[in-house]
Amino acid sequence: MFLVLAVGLALVALCSGGSGGSGQKKTAARRLVVEVSESHCGRGWTRPEPGVQTFDLHNTSDGAAEVYLEDPGSHAVYGEVEGIGPGTTRQLTVRVGKGAYAFMCVPDDADAVTGPTVRVTGGRRGPGAAPVSEHDLIPPALAYQKWVGGGLSTAVRLSADLKDAIDRGDLAAARSAWLPAHLQYERLGAAYDAFGDADGEINGTDAGLADGVHDKEFTGFHRIEYGLWHGESASGLRAPAAALVKALTGLRDSWAQSRMDPAQLGLRAHEILENTVQFELTGRTDYGSGSNLATARANLDGTREVLSRLRPLLTTRYADLPGLDRELTRAGQALDGSRHDGRPAALDRLTRAQRERIDSLLDDLVERLASVATLCDPRRTV
């Protein structure tokens, strides 16, 4: 639930942002209680005035609901709040300006209800975004799924090279082969949910396992990584390598029959780098190779792949899409600039300034991509 609320608030932040220098005096938002219910959706907004407005959305019904503030003509959404429980109040802050508005109340188990139209006669309204339907998301989801299928084939081939090196006892070659195989899989980040249990077999960690890195359930890339960088013999790694290739091959062969949920594509674009910040930039997934920054770069590439499929929808909905593109480029340059002797640097080889810069850039991207998740979240209208 927390993630849903955090994503929902991202659009609110866009709507309520003002302009002007730091010396400009800020006007306090006006407060108004608005009812959320099937019979009186939007009741309470009277004498509308332009400017920043905070609505206390009070749910008087007996079930949870989400609320949109929209233009009743174009259906552009100017703010939303999800998961308002019965008898509770949540705030929505937006900048309203010249134009028409109406609240839409969407109960969990009933049809959507649109409240009365309210007209504001002056001022500049904040940015709005046309809602996205699941139908809109089907073409980008199908295009992305096709790309993932090709990526899985490459991952199988590269992992077979890793297995071959281990089978012939050449552990130096195996260490060289491990990274490209792992990075290829990491680029497929938005599909992990559709991979199901196979993802745990292929890329799981020892988190929660009784015997940690020595647990028999510890499998996949990180199991092999641990062995390669902690002196394990080739004979001990042959079975994990064979299991990795088998799991990847099975996933590749079944992928054509899998179906990604189109409604989740925007959220997955956000989660890729959210997980990168949580796991890669903290070193929690380093089992000896020191490749977290290289993995972060692969995750960044994977994020770009998702966004490239969503771009036709975002171009007319996300005003700061050029800014997102610039920040993706800056983050890539920062990660590339951290290389040491031509190879991806380990986290502990970074200077404090380098680490702070990379952390800052990735944190900023996570916030920006939360807006992508919000804008690509299909909204109920009935």
XYZ file of C-alpha atoms in Angstrom:
382
model
C 0.000 0.000 0.000
C 2.793 2.440 0.768
C 4.113 2.292 -2.790
C 0.683 2.967 -4.231
C 0.259 6.025 -2.031
C 3.747 7.311 -2.779
C 3.144 7.010 -6.506
C -0.233 8.699 -6.204
C 1.276 11.656 -4.407
C 3.820 12.183 -7.186
C 1.174 13.678 -9.442
C -0.049 15.863 -6.597
C 3.458 17.253 -6.219
C 3.482 18.167 -9.899
C 0.133 19.881 -9.592
C 0.971 21.935 -6.528
C 4.423 23.145 -7.513
C 4.697 26.912 -7.826
C 7.233 29.104 -9.586
C 9.353 32.037 -8.694
C 12.589 32.733 -6.882
C 13.427 31.843 -3.320
C 12.733 35.390 -2.251
C 9.169 35.318 -3.537
C 6.543 35.186 -0.796
C 4.510 31.969 -0.950
C 0.741 32.078 -0.621
C -0.710 29.560 1.822
C -3.055 27.017 0.277
C -6.743 27.495 1.015
C -8.408 24.597 2.868
C -11.778 23.149 2.004
C -13.602 19.991 3.154
C -15.027 17.981 0.229
C -17.239 14.937 0.622
C -16.379 11.577 -0.915
C -19.431 9.372 -1.366
C -21.636 7.855 -4.054
C -24.520 10.251 -3.323
C -22.605 13.491 -2.677
C -19.290 13.217 -4.505
C -17.545 16.587 -4.550
C -20.047 18.373 -2.301
C -18.459 21.224 -0.359
C -16.476 23.044 -3.037
C -18.221 26.404 -3.184
C -17.057 29.902 -4.155
C -14.066 28.613 -6.163
C -11.077 30.927 -6.447
C -7.856 30.546 -8.441
C -4.604 29.569 -6.772
C -3.256 26.775 -4.630
C -6.108 24.869 -3.020
C -5.941 22.093 -0.408
C -8.975 19.819 -0.324
C -9.659 17.719 2.779
C -11.307 14.731 1.112
C -13.597 13.155 3.707
C -14.987 9.723 2.882
C -18.501 9.492 4.338
C -19.263 6.134 2.703
C -18.799 2.677 4.214
C -16.089 1.571 1.782
C -12.687 2.700 0.510
C -12.497 4.948 -2.543
C -10.088 6.800 -4.771
C -10.723 10.344 -5.961
C -9.685 12.238 -9.079
C -9.968 15.960 -9.732
C -10.519 16.246 -13.467
C -11.688 18.463 -16.279
C -15.178 17.060 -16.970
C -14.860 17.891 -20.658
C -11.396 16.565 -21.557
C -11.104 14.216 -18.535
C -7.586 15.484 -17.923
C -6.623 14.631 -14.336
C -5.191 17.391 -12.119
C -4.814 15.416 -8.916
C -5.658 12.095 -7.344
C -5.689 10.355 -4.004
C -5.970 6.586 -3.664
C -7.135 4.393 -0.815
C -9.270 6.802 1.241
C -10.750 4.570 3.912
C -14.324 4.920 5.194
C -14.671 7.718 7.729
C -11.166 9.055 7.026
C -9.855 12.269 5.509
C -6.959 12.681 3.088
C -5.531 15.855 1.603
C -5.184 16.815 -2.045
C -3.302 19.998 -2.945
C -3.534 21.416 -6.480
C -3.169 24.727 -8.276
C -6.526 25.587 -9.828
C -6.996 28.177 -12.543
C -9.313 29.221 -15.337
C -11.430 26.267 -16.447
C -13.899 23.621 -15.332
C -13.318 20.988 -12.649
C -15.200 18.091 -11.131
C -14.370 15.451 -8.557
C -14.758 11.827 -9.591
C -15.265 9.389 -6.719
C -14.382 5.771 -7.496
C -15.526 3.350 -4.767
C -13.793 -0.024 -4.592
C -16.978 -2.009 -5.190
C -19.275 0.353 -7.064
C -19.473 2.466 -10.203
C -17.599 5.742 -10.468
C -19.567 8.905 -9.695
C -18.783 12.383 -11.022
C -19.675 15.348 -8.839
C -20.923 18.776 -9.879
C -18.879 20.907 -12.263
C -17.110 23.860 -10.658
C -15.810 26.741 -12.789
C -12.807 28.899 -11.939
C -12.782 32.225 -13.786
C -9.168 33.331 -13.497
C -5.607 32.319 -12.791
C -3.323 29.619 -14.198
C -4.118 25.992 -13.523
C -1.496 23.362 -12.797
C -0.623 20.675 -15.350
C -3.123 17.933 -16.080
C -2.791 14.601 -17.830
C -5.252 12.670 -19.948
C -6.008 9.334 -18.309
C -4.442 6.201 -19.765
C -6.588 3.136 -20.412
C -5.487 -0.493 -20.331
C -6.192 -0.570 -24.067
C -3.631 2.239 -24.553
C -1.009 0.140 -22.762
C -1.455 -3.089 -24.732
C 0.754 -2.108 -27.744
C 3.734 -0.957 -25.620
C 3.391 -4.035 -23.398
C 3.408 -6.373 -26.403
C 6.402 -4.565 -27.912
C 8.290 -4.785 -24.624
C 7.436 -8.450 -24.171
C 8.817 -9.209 -27.636
C 12.036 -7.381 -26.752
C 12.331 -9.369 -23.524
C 12.038 -12.595 -25.491
C 15.079 -11.619 -27.546
C 16.918 -10.605 -24.389
C 16.253 -13.982 -22.795
C 17.733 -15.754 -25.801
C 20.904 -13.694 -25.394
C 20.974 -14.435 -21.657
C 20.753 -18.180 -22.373
C 23.658 -17.968 -24.819
C 25.866 -15.964 -22.460
C 25.059 -18.224 -19.528
C 25.945 -21.260 -21.633
C 29.370 -19.639 -22.197
C 29.684 -19.293 -18.399
C 28.734 -22.950 -17.903
C 31.206 -24.103 -20.569
C 34.057 -22.263 -18.852
C 33.173 -23.875 -15.512
C 32.802 -27.322 -17.119
C 36.345 -27.179 -18.501
C 37.709 -25.916 -15.198
C 38.751 -22.470 -16.443
C 37.602 -20.327 -13.532
C 39.365 -17.191 -14.811
C 37.330 -17.447 -18.014
C 34.224 -18.158 -15.936
C 34.724 -14.960 -13.914
C 35.024 -13.043 -17.193
C 31.889 -14.712 -18.570
C 29.779 -14.230 -15.450
C 29.373 -10.449 -15.665
C 28.025 -10.086 -19.240
C 25.590 -12.942 -18.635
C 24.339 -11.390 -15.407
C 24.076 -7.884 -16.840
C 22.065 -9.160 -19.790
C 19.505 -10.617 -17.402
C 19.465 -7.457 -15.270
C 18.470 -5.369 -18.308
C 15.139 -7.198 -18.415
C 14.010 -5.577 -15.160
C 10.413 -4.672 -15.943
C 9.545 -8.306 -16.680
C 10.603 -9.776 -13.327
C 7.056 -9.976 -12.011
C 6.010 -11.978 -15.075
C 8.989 -14.328 -14.602
C 7.364 -15.726 -11.457
C 9.328 -18.268 -9.425
C 11.936 -18.535 -12.174
C 13.399 -15.174 -11.165
C 14.260 -16.503 -7.706
C 16.009 -19.498 -9.248
C 17.943 -17.303 -11.665
C 18.766 -14.178 -9.673
C 17.778 -14.774 -6.056
C 19.905 -13.951 -3.019
C 20.487 -15.792 0.250
C 18.139 -13.447 2.131
C 15.889 -15.468 4.441
C 17.687 -18.769 3.845
C 18.537 -20.688 7.012
C 22.087 -21.516 5.920
C 22.765 -18.310 4.015
C 25.166 -18.651 1.110
C 25.622 -22.339 1.944
C 21.910 -23.119 1.749
C 20.914 -25.587 -0.980
C 18.120 -23.187 -2.020
C 20.692 -20.500 -2.874
C 20.852 -20.760 -6.670
C 21.430 -18.806 -9.844
C 23.789 -15.996 -10.753
C 24.590 -14.944 -7.193
C 25.278 -18.506 -6.071
C 27.815 -18.851 -8.875
C 29.194 -15.385 -8.145
C 29.843 -16.345 -4.536
C 31.668 -19.492 -5.557
C 33.768 -17.850 -8.265
C 35.003 -15.086 -5.969
C 35.401 -17.179 -2.819
C 37.693 -19.937 -4.024
C 35.174 -22.684 -4.768
C 36.354 -25.412 -7.134
C 34.977 -25.895 -10.627
C 33.476 -29.225 -9.592
C 31.404 -27.499 -6.926
C 30.076 -24.958 -9.428
C 29.113 -27.290 -12.263
C 25.699 -28.182 -10.834
C 24.698 -24.544 -10.075
C 25.841 -23.500 -13.573
C 23.842 -26.278 -15.215
C 20.783 -25.354 -13.130
C 21.120 -21.694 -14.146
C 21.197 -22.529 -17.856
C 18.255 -24.898 -17.433
C 16.174 -22.261 -15.606
C 16.949 -19.568 -18.189
C 16.232 -21.931 -21.074
C 12.900 -22.925 -19.553
C 11.963 -19.284 -19.050
C 12.926 -18.410 -22.624
C 10.984 -21.340 -24.079
C 7.828 -20.527 -22.106
C 7.988 -16.772 -22.542
C 5.882 -16.669 -25.720
C 2.951 -18.052 -23.708
C 3.451 -15.598 -20.832
C 1.452 -12.408 -20.556
C 2.702 -9.264 -18.910
C 0.046 -7.107 -17.288
C -0.080 -3.939 -19.429
C -1.399 -1.969 -16.455
C 1.848 -2.625 -14.560
C 4.293 -1.400 -17.209
C 4.626 2.159 -15.887
C 4.992 0.939 -12.309
C 7.728 -1.484 -13.340
C 9.644 1.376 -14.982
C 9.702 3.049 -11.561
C 10.547 -0.111 -9.622
C 13.667 -0.969 -11.635
C 15.653 1.977 -10.305
C 13.915 1.913 -6.936
C 15.355 -1.588 -6.475
C 18.696 -0.389 -7.834
C 18.934 2.234 -5.101
C 17.848 -0.236 -2.438
C 20.004 -3.201 -3.387
C 22.767 -2.254 -5.822
C 23.886 1.113 -4.467
C 23.982 -0.329 -0.955
C 26.057 -3.365 -1.988
C 23.480 -5.784 -0.601
C 23.673 -7.956 -3.726
C 27.471 -8.117 -3.966
C 28.705 -11.693 -3.502
C 32.303 -10.964 -4.417
C 32.416 -9.627 -7.972
C 32.162 -5.947 -6.972
C 29.850 -5.406 -9.925
C 27.019 -3.434 -8.328
C 27.740 -0.282 -10.314
C 27.815 -2.265 -13.553
C 24.469 -3.758 -12.549
C 23.116 -0.276 -11.828
C 24.153 0.730 -15.356
C 22.353 -2.305 -16.792
C 19.260 -1.384 -14.775
C 19.452 2.128 -16.200
C 19.565 0.651 -19.707
C 16.573 -1.503 -18.833
C 14.642 1.543 -17.657
C 15.310 3.267 -20.966
C 13.923 0.240 -22.816
C 10.630 0.438 -20.921
C 10.381 4.196 -21.408
C 11.012 3.866 -25.132
C 7.817 1.768 -25.385
C 5.831 4.159 -23.189
C 7.102 7.321 -24.899
C 4.113 7.772 -27.275
C 1.838 7.934 -24.222
C 4.164 10.089 -22.134
C 4.927 12.706 -24.794
C 1.525 14.339 -24.408
C 1.135 13.654 -20.684
C 4.464 14.190 -18.942
C 5.595 17.790 -19.293
C 9.021 17.053 -17.812
C 9.850 14.139 -20.136
C 12.841 16.064 -21.598
C 14.105 16.594 -18.044
C 13.783 12.882 -17.333
C 15.773 12.123 -20.481
C 18.505 14.531 -19.415
C 18.736 12.994 -15.949
C 18.938 9.484 -17.393
C 21.858 10.625 -19.534
C 23.576 12.289 -16.567
C 23.187 9.183 -14.435
C 24.623 7.016 -17.207
C 27.594 9.345 -17.575
C 28.208 9.299 -13.822
C 28.151 5.505 -13.710
C 30.391 5.243 -16.771
C 32.760 7.793 -15.251
C 33.227 5.642 -12.171
C 35.050 2.934 -14.116
C 38.512 1.983 -12.832
C 41.249 0.860 -15.242
C 38.605 0.480 -17.933
C 36.487 -1.858 -15.799
C 33.359 -1.209 -13.713
C 34.481 0.001 -10.292
C 33.436 -1.620 -7.042
C 31.441 0.544 -4.659
C 34.353 0.761 -2.218
C 36.592 2.224 -4.948
C 34.426 5.311 -5.307
C 35.399 8.595 -3.741
C 32.877 10.084 -1.352
C 32.005 12.739 -3.950
C 31.426 10.105 -6.643
C 29.215 8.030 -4.399
C 27.152 11.014 -3.265
C 26.676 12.142 -6.857
C 25.532 8.711 -8.053
C 23.217 8.311 -5.072
C 21.724 11.746 -5.696
C 21.195 11.168 -9.416
C 19.530 7.788 -8.933
C 17.346 9.070 -6.080
C 16.176 11.920 -8.306
C 15.357 9.492 -11.119
C 13.303 7.323 -8.771
C 11.195 10.380 -7.890
C 10.751 11.334 -11.539
C 9.811 7.791 -12.508
C 7.153 7.769 -9.787
C 5.363 10.337 -11.943
C 5.657 7.996 -14.936
C 4.050 5.235 -12.867
C 1.216 7.577 -11.885
C 0.565 8.837 -15.407
C 0.543 5.287 -16.822
C -1.747 3.900 -14.124
C -5.096 3.092 -15.780
C -7.943 4.893 -14.053
C -11.424 3.550 -13.562
C -14.111 5.695 -15.151
C -17.102 3.412 -14.582
